[in-house]
Amino acid sequence: MAGHRLAKGLVTMSLSKTGASVAPWPSSCPNISAGWSLNPAGWTGLVGRGLFGRWGPNHAADPILTSQERKLVPH
């Protein structure tokens, strides 16, 4: 891969089989407008949190029942 540099500089490469090229983002810091970061690819129409209830980790728990003995459990 021509132009491939690790850790010391930006990674730029050209993939000859597909003709695609990979380049770093034009800017290292996000564009902030009115407290919201802007998508560098343009407007998507999505506003707010979308389907996420909260920011941060998912606090859901799924119980898993295990047993060493094979017994039928009455309902």
PDB file of N, CA and C in Angstrom:
ATOM      1  N   MET A   1       0.852  -1.179   0.000  1.00  0.00           N
ATOM      2  CA  MET A   1       0.000   0.000   0.000  1.00  0.00           C
ATOM      3  C   MET A   1       0.893   1.235   0.000  1.00  0.00           C
ATOM      4  N   ALA A   2       0.852   1.949  -1.040  1.00  0.00           N
ATOM      5  CA  ALA A   2       1.685   3.134  -1.175  1.00  0.00           C
ATOM      6  C   ALA A   2       1.154   4.255  -0.295  1.00  0.00           C
ATOM      7  N   GLY A   3       2.031   4.969   0.349  1.00  0.00           N
ATOM      8  CA  GLY A   3       1.642   6.095   1.171  1.00  0.00           C
ATOM      9  C   GLY A   3       1.182   5.726   2.564  1.00  0.00           C
ATOM     10  N   HIS A   4       1.283   4.460   2.946  1.00  0.00           N
ATOM     11  CA  HIS A   4       0.827   4.012   4.262  1.00  0.00           C
ATOM     12  C   HIS A   4       1.892   4.328   5.302  1.00  0.00           C
ATOM     13  N   ARG A   5       1.551   5.171   6.274  1.00  0.00           N
ATOM     14  CA  ARG A   5       2.474   5.510   7.347  1.00  0.00           C
ATOM     15  C   ARG A   5       1.783   5.238   8.675  1.00  0.00           C
ATOM     16  N   LEU A   6       2.476   4.662   9.624  1.00  0.00           N
ATOM     17  CA  LEU A   6       1.906   4.341  10.921  1.00  0.00           C
ATOM     18  C   LEU A   6       2.308   5.367  11.965  1.00  0.00           C
ATOM     19  N   ALA A   7       1.451   5.620  12.919  1.00  0.00           N
ATOM     20  CA  ALA A   7       1.662   6.379  14.144  1.00  0.00           C
ATOM     21  C   ALA A   7       2.320   7.743  13.999  1.00  0.00           C
ATOM     22  N   LYS A   8       3.297   7.901  13.150  1.00  0.00           N
ATOM     23  CA  LYS A   8       4.003   9.178  13.057  1.00  0.00           C
ATOM     24  C   LYS A   8       3.268  10.208  12.219  1.00  0.00           C
ATOM     25  N   GLY A   9       2.400   9.770  11.329  1.00  0.00           N
ATOM     26  CA  GLY A   9       1.716  10.729  10.472  1.00  0.00           C
ATOM     27  C   GLY A   9       0.325  10.261  10.107  1.00  0.00           C
ATOM     28  N   LEU A  10      -0.314  11.002   9.271  1.00  0.00           N
ATOM     29  CA  LEU A  10      -1.658  10.653   8.838  1.00  0.00           C
ATOM     30  C   LEU A  10      -1.616   9.493   7.856  1.00  0.00           C
ATOM     31  N   VAL A  11      -2.652   8.685   7.890  1.00  0.00           N
ATOM     32  CA  VAL A  11      -2.716   7.525   7.007  1.00  0.00           C
ATOM     33  C   VAL A  11      -3.442   7.911   5.731  1.00  0.00           C
ATOM     34  N   THR A  12      -2.783   7.767   4.610  1.00  0.00           N
ATOM     35  CA  THR A  12      -3.422   7.936   3.308  1.00  0.00           C
ATOM     36  C   THR A  12      -3.012   6.758   2.454  1.00  0.00           C
ATOM     37  N   MET A  13      -3.981   6.126   1.816  1.00  0.00           N
ATOM     38  CA  MET A  13      -3.654   4.985   0.979  1.00  0.00           C
ATOM     39  C   MET A  13      -4.611   4.918  -0.192  1.00  0.00           C
ATOM     40  N   SER A  14      -4.201   4.238  -1.212  1.00  0.00           N
ATOM     41  CA  SER A  14      -5.034   4.034  -2.379  1.00  0.00           C
ATOM     42  C   SER A  14      -5.163   2.539  -2.616  1.00  0.00           C
ATOM     43  N   LEU A  15      -6.387   2.052  -2.756  1.00  0.00           N
ATOM     44  CA  LEU A  15      -6.628   0.640  -2.998  1.00  0.00           C
ATOM     45  C   LEU A  15      -6.805   0.440  -4.490  1.00  0.00           C
ATOM     46  N   SER A  16      -5.822  -0.196  -5.125  1.00  0.00           N
ATOM     47  CA  SER A  16      -5.821  -0.287  -6.581  1.00  0.00           C
ATOM     48  C   SER A  16      -6.895  -1.218  -7.130  1.00  0.00           C
ATOM     49  N   LYS A  17      -7.276  -2.284  -6.402  1.00  0.00           N
ATOM     50  CA  LYS A  17      -8.254  -3.236  -6.921  1.00  0.00           C
ATOM     51  C   LYS A  17      -9.639  -2.608  -7.061  1.00  0.00           C
ATOM     52  N   THR A  18     -10.043  -1.830  -6.071  1.00  0.00           N
ATOM     53  CA  THR A  18     -11.379  -1.234  -6.103  1.00  0.00           C
ATOM     54  C   THR A  18     -11.377   0.190  -6.630  1.00  0.00           C
ATOM     55  N   GLY A  19     -10.228   0.822  -6.644  1.00  0.00           N
ATOM     56  CA  GLY A  19     -10.156   2.206  -7.085  1.00  0.00           C
ATOM     57  C   GLY A  19     -10.541   3.193  -5.994  1.00  0.00           C
ATOM     58  N   ALA A  20     -10.855   2.694  -4.786  1.00  0.00           N
ATOM     59  CA  ALA A  20     -11.244   3.567  -3.682  1.00  0.00           C
ATOM     60  C   ALA A  20     -10.000   4.132  -3.016  1.00  0.00           C
ATOM     61  N   SER A  21     -10.139   5.281  -2.405  1.00  0.00           N
ATOM     62  CA  SER A  21      -9.032   5.854  -1.652  1.00  0.00           C
ATOM     63  C   SER A  21      -9.521   6.196  -0.255  1.00  0.00           C
ATOM     64  N   VAL A  22      -8.623   6.107   0.715  1.00  0.00           N
ATOM     65  CA  VAL A  22      -8.944   6.388   2.108  1.00  0.00           C
ATOM     66  C   VAL A  22      -8.104   7.580   2.524  1.00  0.00           C
ATOM     67  N   ALA A  23      -8.743   8.590   3.104  1.00  0.00           N
ATOM     68  CA  ALA A  23      -8.034   9.788   3.540  1.00  0.00           C
ATOM     69  C   ALA A  23      -8.555  10.197   4.910  1.00  0.00           C
ATOM     70  N   PRO A  24      -7.753  10.904   5.708  1.00  0.00           N
ATOM     71  CA  PRO A  24      -8.214  11.360   7.019  1.00  0.00           C
ATOM     72  C   PRO A  24      -9.273  12.450   6.889  1.00  0.00           C
ATOM     73  N   TRP A  25      -9.991  12.709   7.995  1.00  0.00           N
ATOM     74  CA  TRP A  25     -10.986  13.787   8.011  1.00  0.00           C
ATOM     75  C   TRP A  25     -10.301  15.114   7.740  1.00  0.00           C
ATOM     76  N   PRO A  26     -10.990  16.065   7.138  1.00  0.00           N
ATOM     77  CA  PRO A  26     -10.364  17.349   6.825  1.00  0.00           C
ATOM     78  C   PRO A  26      -9.973  18.151   8.060  1.00  0.00           C
ATOM     79  N   SER A  27     -10.609  17.901   9.194  1.00  0.00           N
ATOM     80  CA  SER A  27     -10.315  18.670  10.391  1.00  0.00           C
ATOM     81  C   SER A  27     -10.281  17.740  11.591  1.00  0.00           C
ATOM     82  N   SER A  28      -9.418  18.017  12.559  1.00  0.00           N
ATOM     83  CA  SER A  28      -9.293  17.138  13.715  1.00  0.00           C
ATOM     84  C   SER A  28     -10.300  17.464  14.811  1.00  0.00           C
ATOM     85  N   CYS A  29     -10.869  18.674  14.836  1.00  0.00           N
ATOM     86  CA  CYS A  29     -11.837  19.009  15.871  1.00  0.00           C
ATOM     87  C   CYS A  29     -13.225  19.177  15.246  1.00  0.00           C
ATOM     88  N   PRO A  30     -14.282  18.768  15.974  1.00  0.00           N
ATOM     89  CA  PRO A  30     -15.631  18.859  15.407  1.00  0.00           C
ATOM     90  C   PRO A  30     -16.098  20.306  15.284  1.00  0.00           C
ATOM     91  N   ASN A  31     -16.953  20.559  14.331  1.00  0.00           N
ATOM     92  CA  ASN A  31     -17.538  21.875  14.133  1.00  0.00           C
ATOM     93  C   ASN A  31     -18.738  21.996  15.072  1.00  0.00           C
ATOM     94  N   ILE A  32     -18.698  22.925  16.022  1.00  0.00           N
ATOM     95  CA  ILE A  32     -19.757  23.086  17.014  1.00  0.00           C
ATOM     96  C   ILE A  32     -20.586  24.309  16.654  1.00  0.00           C
ATOM     97  N   SER A  33     -21.911  24.124  16.574  1.00  0.00           N
ATOM     98  CA  SER A  33     -22.814  25.226  16.291  1.00  0.00           C
ATOM     99  C   SER A  33     -23.980  25.154  17.258  1.00  0.00           C
ATOM    100  N   ALA A  34     -24.177  26.182  18.057  1.00  0.00           N
ATOM    101  CA  ALA A  34     -25.272  26.265  19.030  1.00  0.00           C
ATOM    102  C   ALA A  34     -25.271  25.068  19.978  1.00  0.00           C
ATOM    103  N   GLY A  35     -24.087  24.569  20.352  1.00  0.00           N
ATOM    104  CA  GLY A  35     -23.995  23.466  21.294  1.00  0.00           C
ATOM    105  C   GLY A  35     -24.094  22.088  20.680  1.00  0.00           C
ATOM    106  N   TRP A  36     -24.336  21.975  19.387  1.00  0.00           N
ATOM    107  CA  TRP A  36     -24.447  20.681  18.708  1.00  0.00           C
ATOM    108  C   TRP A  36     -23.257  20.508  17.775  1.00  0.00           C
ATOM    109  N   SER A  37     -22.688  19.317  17.760  1.00  0.00           N
ATOM    110  CA  SER A  37     -21.623  19.061  16.797  1.00  0.00           C
ATOM    111  C   SER A  37     -22.249  18.777  15.441  1.00  0.00           C
ATOM    112  N   LEU A  38     -21.619  19.271  14.391  1.00  0.00           N
ATOM    113  CA  LEU A  38     -22.160  19.127  13.048  1.00  0.00           C
ATOM    114  C   LEU A  38     -21.507  17.959  12.320  1.00  0.00           C
ATOM    115  N   ASN A  39     -22.290  17.251  11.542  1.00  0.00           N
ATOM    116  CA  ASN A  39     -21.793  16.139  10.746  1.00  0.00           C
ATOM    117  C   ASN A  39     -20.979  16.704   9.583  1.00  0.00           C
ATOM    118  N   PRO A  40     -19.701  16.284   9.428  1.00  0.00           N
ATOM    119  CA  PRO A  40     -18.891  16.823   8.331  1.00  0.00           C
ATOM    120  C   PRO A  40     -19.392  16.393   6.954  1.00  0.00           C
ATOM    121  N   ALA A  41     -20.226  15.357   6.882  1.00  0.00           N
ATOM    122  CA  ALA A  41     -20.752  14.894   5.597  1.00  0.00           C
ATOM    123  C   ALA A  41     -22.018  15.638   5.188  1.00  0.00           C
ATOM    124  N   GLY A  42     -22.576  16.449   6.068  1.00  0.00           N
ATOM    125  CA  GLY A  42     -23.771  17.205   5.722  1.00  0.00           C
ATOM    126  C   GLY A  42     -24.962  16.878   6.612  1.00  0.00           C
ATOM    127  N   TRP A  43     -26.094  17.509   6.335  1.00  0.00           N
ATOM    128  CA  TRP A  43     -27.292  17.376   7.148  1.00  0.00           C
ATOM    129  C   TRP A  43     -27.967  16.041   6.880  1.00  0.00           C
ATOM    130  N   THR A  44     -28.384  15.330   7.946  1.00  0.00           N
ATOM    131  CA  THR A  44     -29.032  14.025   7.797  1.00  0.00           C
ATOM    132  C   THR A  44     -30.515  14.078   8.101  1.00  0.00           C
ATOM    133  N   GLY A  45     -30.995  15.137   8.746  1.00  0.00           N
ATOM    134  CA  GLY A  45     -32.398  15.228   9.119  1.00  0.00           C
ATOM    135  C   GLY A  45     -32.672  14.688  10.510  1.00  0.00           C
ATOM    136  N   LEU A  46     -31.685  14.069  11.152  1.00  0.00           N
ATOM    137  CA  LEU A  46     -31.864  13.550  12.501  1.00  0.00           C
ATOM    138  C   LEU A  46     -31.556  14.647  13.504  1.00  0.00           C
ATOM    139  N   VAL A  47     -32.374  14.747  14.531  1.00  0.00           N
ATOM    140  CA  VAL A  47     -32.182  15.769  15.553  1.00  0.00           C
ATOM    141  C   VAL A  47     -32.326  15.113  16.915  1.00  0.00           C
ATOM    142  N   GLY A  48     -31.525  15.539  17.868  1.00  0.00           N
ATOM    143  CA  GLY A  48     -31.658  15.035  19.228  1.00  0.00           C
ATOM    144  C   GLY A  48     -31.016  13.673  19.418  1.00  0.00           C
ATOM    145  N   ARG A  49     -31.564  12.925  20.364  1.00  0.00           N
ATOM    146  CA  ARG A  49     -30.979  11.643  20.731  1.00  0.00           C
ATOM    147  C   ARG A  49     -31.458  10.488  19.871  1.00  0.00           C
ATOM    148  N   GLY A  50     -32.468  10.688  19.068  1.00  0.00           N
ATOM    149  CA  GLY A  50     -32.973   9.601  18.248  1.00  0.00           C
ATOM    150  C   GLY A  50     -33.669   8.555  19.095  1.00  0.00           C
ATOM    151  N   LEU A  51     -33.333   7.288  18.921  1.00  0.00           N
ATOM    152  CA  LEU A  51     -33.973   6.206  19.652  1.00  0.00           C
ATOM    153  C   LEU A  51     -33.337   5.928  21.007  1.00  0.00           C
ATOM    154  N   PHE A  52     -32.237   6.607  21.340  1.00  0.00           N
ATOM    155  CA  PHE A  52     -31.583   6.375  22.619  1.00  0.00           C
ATOM    156  C   PHE A  52     -32.329   7.098  23.730  1.00  0.00           C
ATOM    157  N   GLY A  53     -32.602   6.401  24.817  1.00  0.00           N
ATOM    158  CA  GLY A  53     -33.290   7.005  25.952  1.00  0.00           C
ATOM    159  C   GLY A  53     -32.395   7.933  26.735  1.00  0.00           C
ATOM    160  N   ARG A  54     -31.150   7.563  26.859  1.00  0.00           N
ATOM    161  CA  ARG A  54     -30.178   8.352  27.616  1.00  0.00           C
ATOM    162  C   ARG A  54     -28.831   8.283  26.919  1.00  0.00           C
ATOM    163  N   TRP A  55     -27.973   9.220  27.241  1.00  0.00           N
ATOM    164  CA  TRP A  55     -26.585   9.123  26.798  1.00  0.00           C
ATOM    165  C   TRP A  55     -25.868   8.222  27.783  1.00  0.00           C
ATOM    166  N   GLY A  56     -24.823   7.572  27.359  1.00  0.00           N
ATOM    167  CA  GLY A  56     -24.013   6.773  28.266  1.00  0.00           C
ATOM    168  C   GLY A  56     -24.249   5.287  28.109  1.00  0.00           C
ATOM    169  N   PRO A  57     -23.847   4.517  29.133  1.00  0.00           N
ATOM    170  CA  PRO A  57     -23.931   3.065  29.029  1.00  0.00           C
ATOM    171  C   PRO A  57     -25.362   2.560  29.079  1.00  0.00           C
ATOM    172  N   ASN A  58     -25.561   1.375  28.552  1.00  0.00           N
ATOM    173  CA  ASN A  58     -26.863   0.736  28.576  1.00  0.00           C
ATOM    174  C   ASN A  58     -26.992  -0.008  29.899  1.00  0.00           C
ATOM    175  N   HIS A  59     -27.977   0.363  30.720  1.00  0.00           N
ATOM    176  CA  HIS A  59     -28.142  -0.226  32.042  1.00  0.00           C
ATOM    177  C   HIS A  59     -29.175  -1.344  32.048  1.00  0.00           C
ATOM    178  N   ALA A  60     -29.466  -1.940  30.911  1.00  0.00           N
ATOM    179  CA  ALA A  60     -30.426  -3.038  30.843  1.00  0.00           C
ATOM    180  C   ALA A  60     -29.781  -4.317  31.371  1.00  0.00           C
ATOM    181  N   ALA A  61     -30.603  -5.190  31.945  1.00  0.00           N
ATOM    182  CA  ALA A  61     -30.117  -6.479  32.447  1.00  0.00           C
ATOM    183  C   ALA A  61     -31.010  -7.584  31.913  1.00  0.00           C
ATOM    184  N   ASP A  62     -30.402  -8.642  31.428  1.00  0.00           N
ATOM    185  CA  ASP A  62     -31.140  -9.802  30.942  1.00  0.00           C
ATOM    186  C   ASP A  62     -30.826 -10.981  31.847  1.00  0.00           C
ATOM    187  N   PRO A  63     -31.842 -11.518  32.554  1.00  0.00           N
ATOM    188  CA  PRO A  63     -31.575 -12.650  33.454  1.00  0.00           C
ATOM    189  C   PRO A  63     -31.294 -13.926  32.666  1.00  0.00           C
ATOM    190  N   ILE A  64     -30.348 -14.710  33.151  1.00  0.00           N
ATOM    191  CA  ILE A  64     -30.012 -15.998  32.557  1.00  0.00           C
ATOM    192  C   ILE A  64     -30.107 -17.038  33.660  1.00  0.00           C
ATOM    193  N   LEU A  65     -30.967 -18.041  33.476  1.00  0.00           N
ATOM    194  CA  LEU A  65     -31.152 -19.093  34.466  1.00  0.00           C
ATOM    195  C   LEU A  65     -30.371 -20.324  34.032  1.00  0.00           C
ATOM    196  N   THR A  66     -29.535 -20.817  34.933  1.00  0.00           N
ATOM    197  CA  THR A  66     -28.770 -22.030  34.646  1.00  0.00           C
ATOM    198  C   THR A  66     -28.938 -23.003  35.802  1.00  0.00           C
ATOM    199  N   SER A  67     -28.721 -24.280  35.526  1.00  0.00           N
ATOM    200  CA  SER A  67     -28.842 -25.305  36.555  1.00  0.00           C
ATOM    201  C   SER A  67     -27.908 -26.453  36.221  1.00  0.00           C
ATOM    202  N   GLN A  68     -27.371 -27.080  37.257  1.00  0.00           N
ATOM    203  CA  GLN A  68     -26.524 -28.246  37.070  1.00  0.00           C
ATOM    204  C   GLN A  68     -27.364 -29.510  36.891  1.00  0.00           C
ATOM    205  N   GLU A  69     -28.577 -29.517  37.443  1.00  0.00           N
ATOM    206  CA  GLU A  69     -29.451 -30.687  37.377  1.00  0.00           C
ATOM    207  C   GLU A  69     -30.559 -30.447  36.371  1.00  0.00           C
ATOM    208  N   ARG A  70     -30.977 -31.494  35.680  1.00  0.00           N
ATOM    209  CA  ARG A  70     -32.080 -31.381  34.723  1.00  0.00           C
ATOM    210  C   ARG A  70     -33.385 -31.678  35.442  1.00  0.00           C
ATOM    211  N   LYS A  71     -34.061 -30.652  35.868  1.00  0.00           N
ATOM    212  CA  LYS A  71     -35.357 -30.786  36.520  1.00  0.00           C
ATOM    213  C   LYS A  71     -36.360 -29.933  35.770  1.00  0.00           C
ATOM    214  N   LEU A  72     -37.577 -30.382  35.737  1.00  0.00           N
ATOM    215  CA  LEU A  72     -38.636 -29.571  35.154  1.00  0.00           C
ATOM    216  C   LEU A  72     -39.129 -28.589  36.198  1.00  0.00           C
ATOM    217  N   VAL A  73     -39.239 -27.356  35.824  1.00  0.00           N
ATOM    218  CA  VAL A  73     -39.712 -26.310  36.729  1.00  0.00           C
ATOM    219  C   VAL A  73     -41.178 -26.068  36.424  1.00  0.00           C
ATOM    220  N   PRO A  74     -42.078 -26.213  37.425  1.00  0.00           N
ATOM    221  CA  PRO A  74     -43.502 -25.956  37.164  1.00  0.00           C
ATOM    222  C   PRO A  74     -43.746 -24.474  36.897  1.00  0.00           C
ATOM    223  N   HIS A  75     -44.708 -24.195  36.061  1.00  0.00           N
ATOM    224  CA  HIS A  75     -45.008 -22.805  35.705  1.00  0.00           C
ATOM    225  C   HIS A  75     -45.784 -22.132  36.776  1.00  0.00           C
TER     226      HIS A  75
END
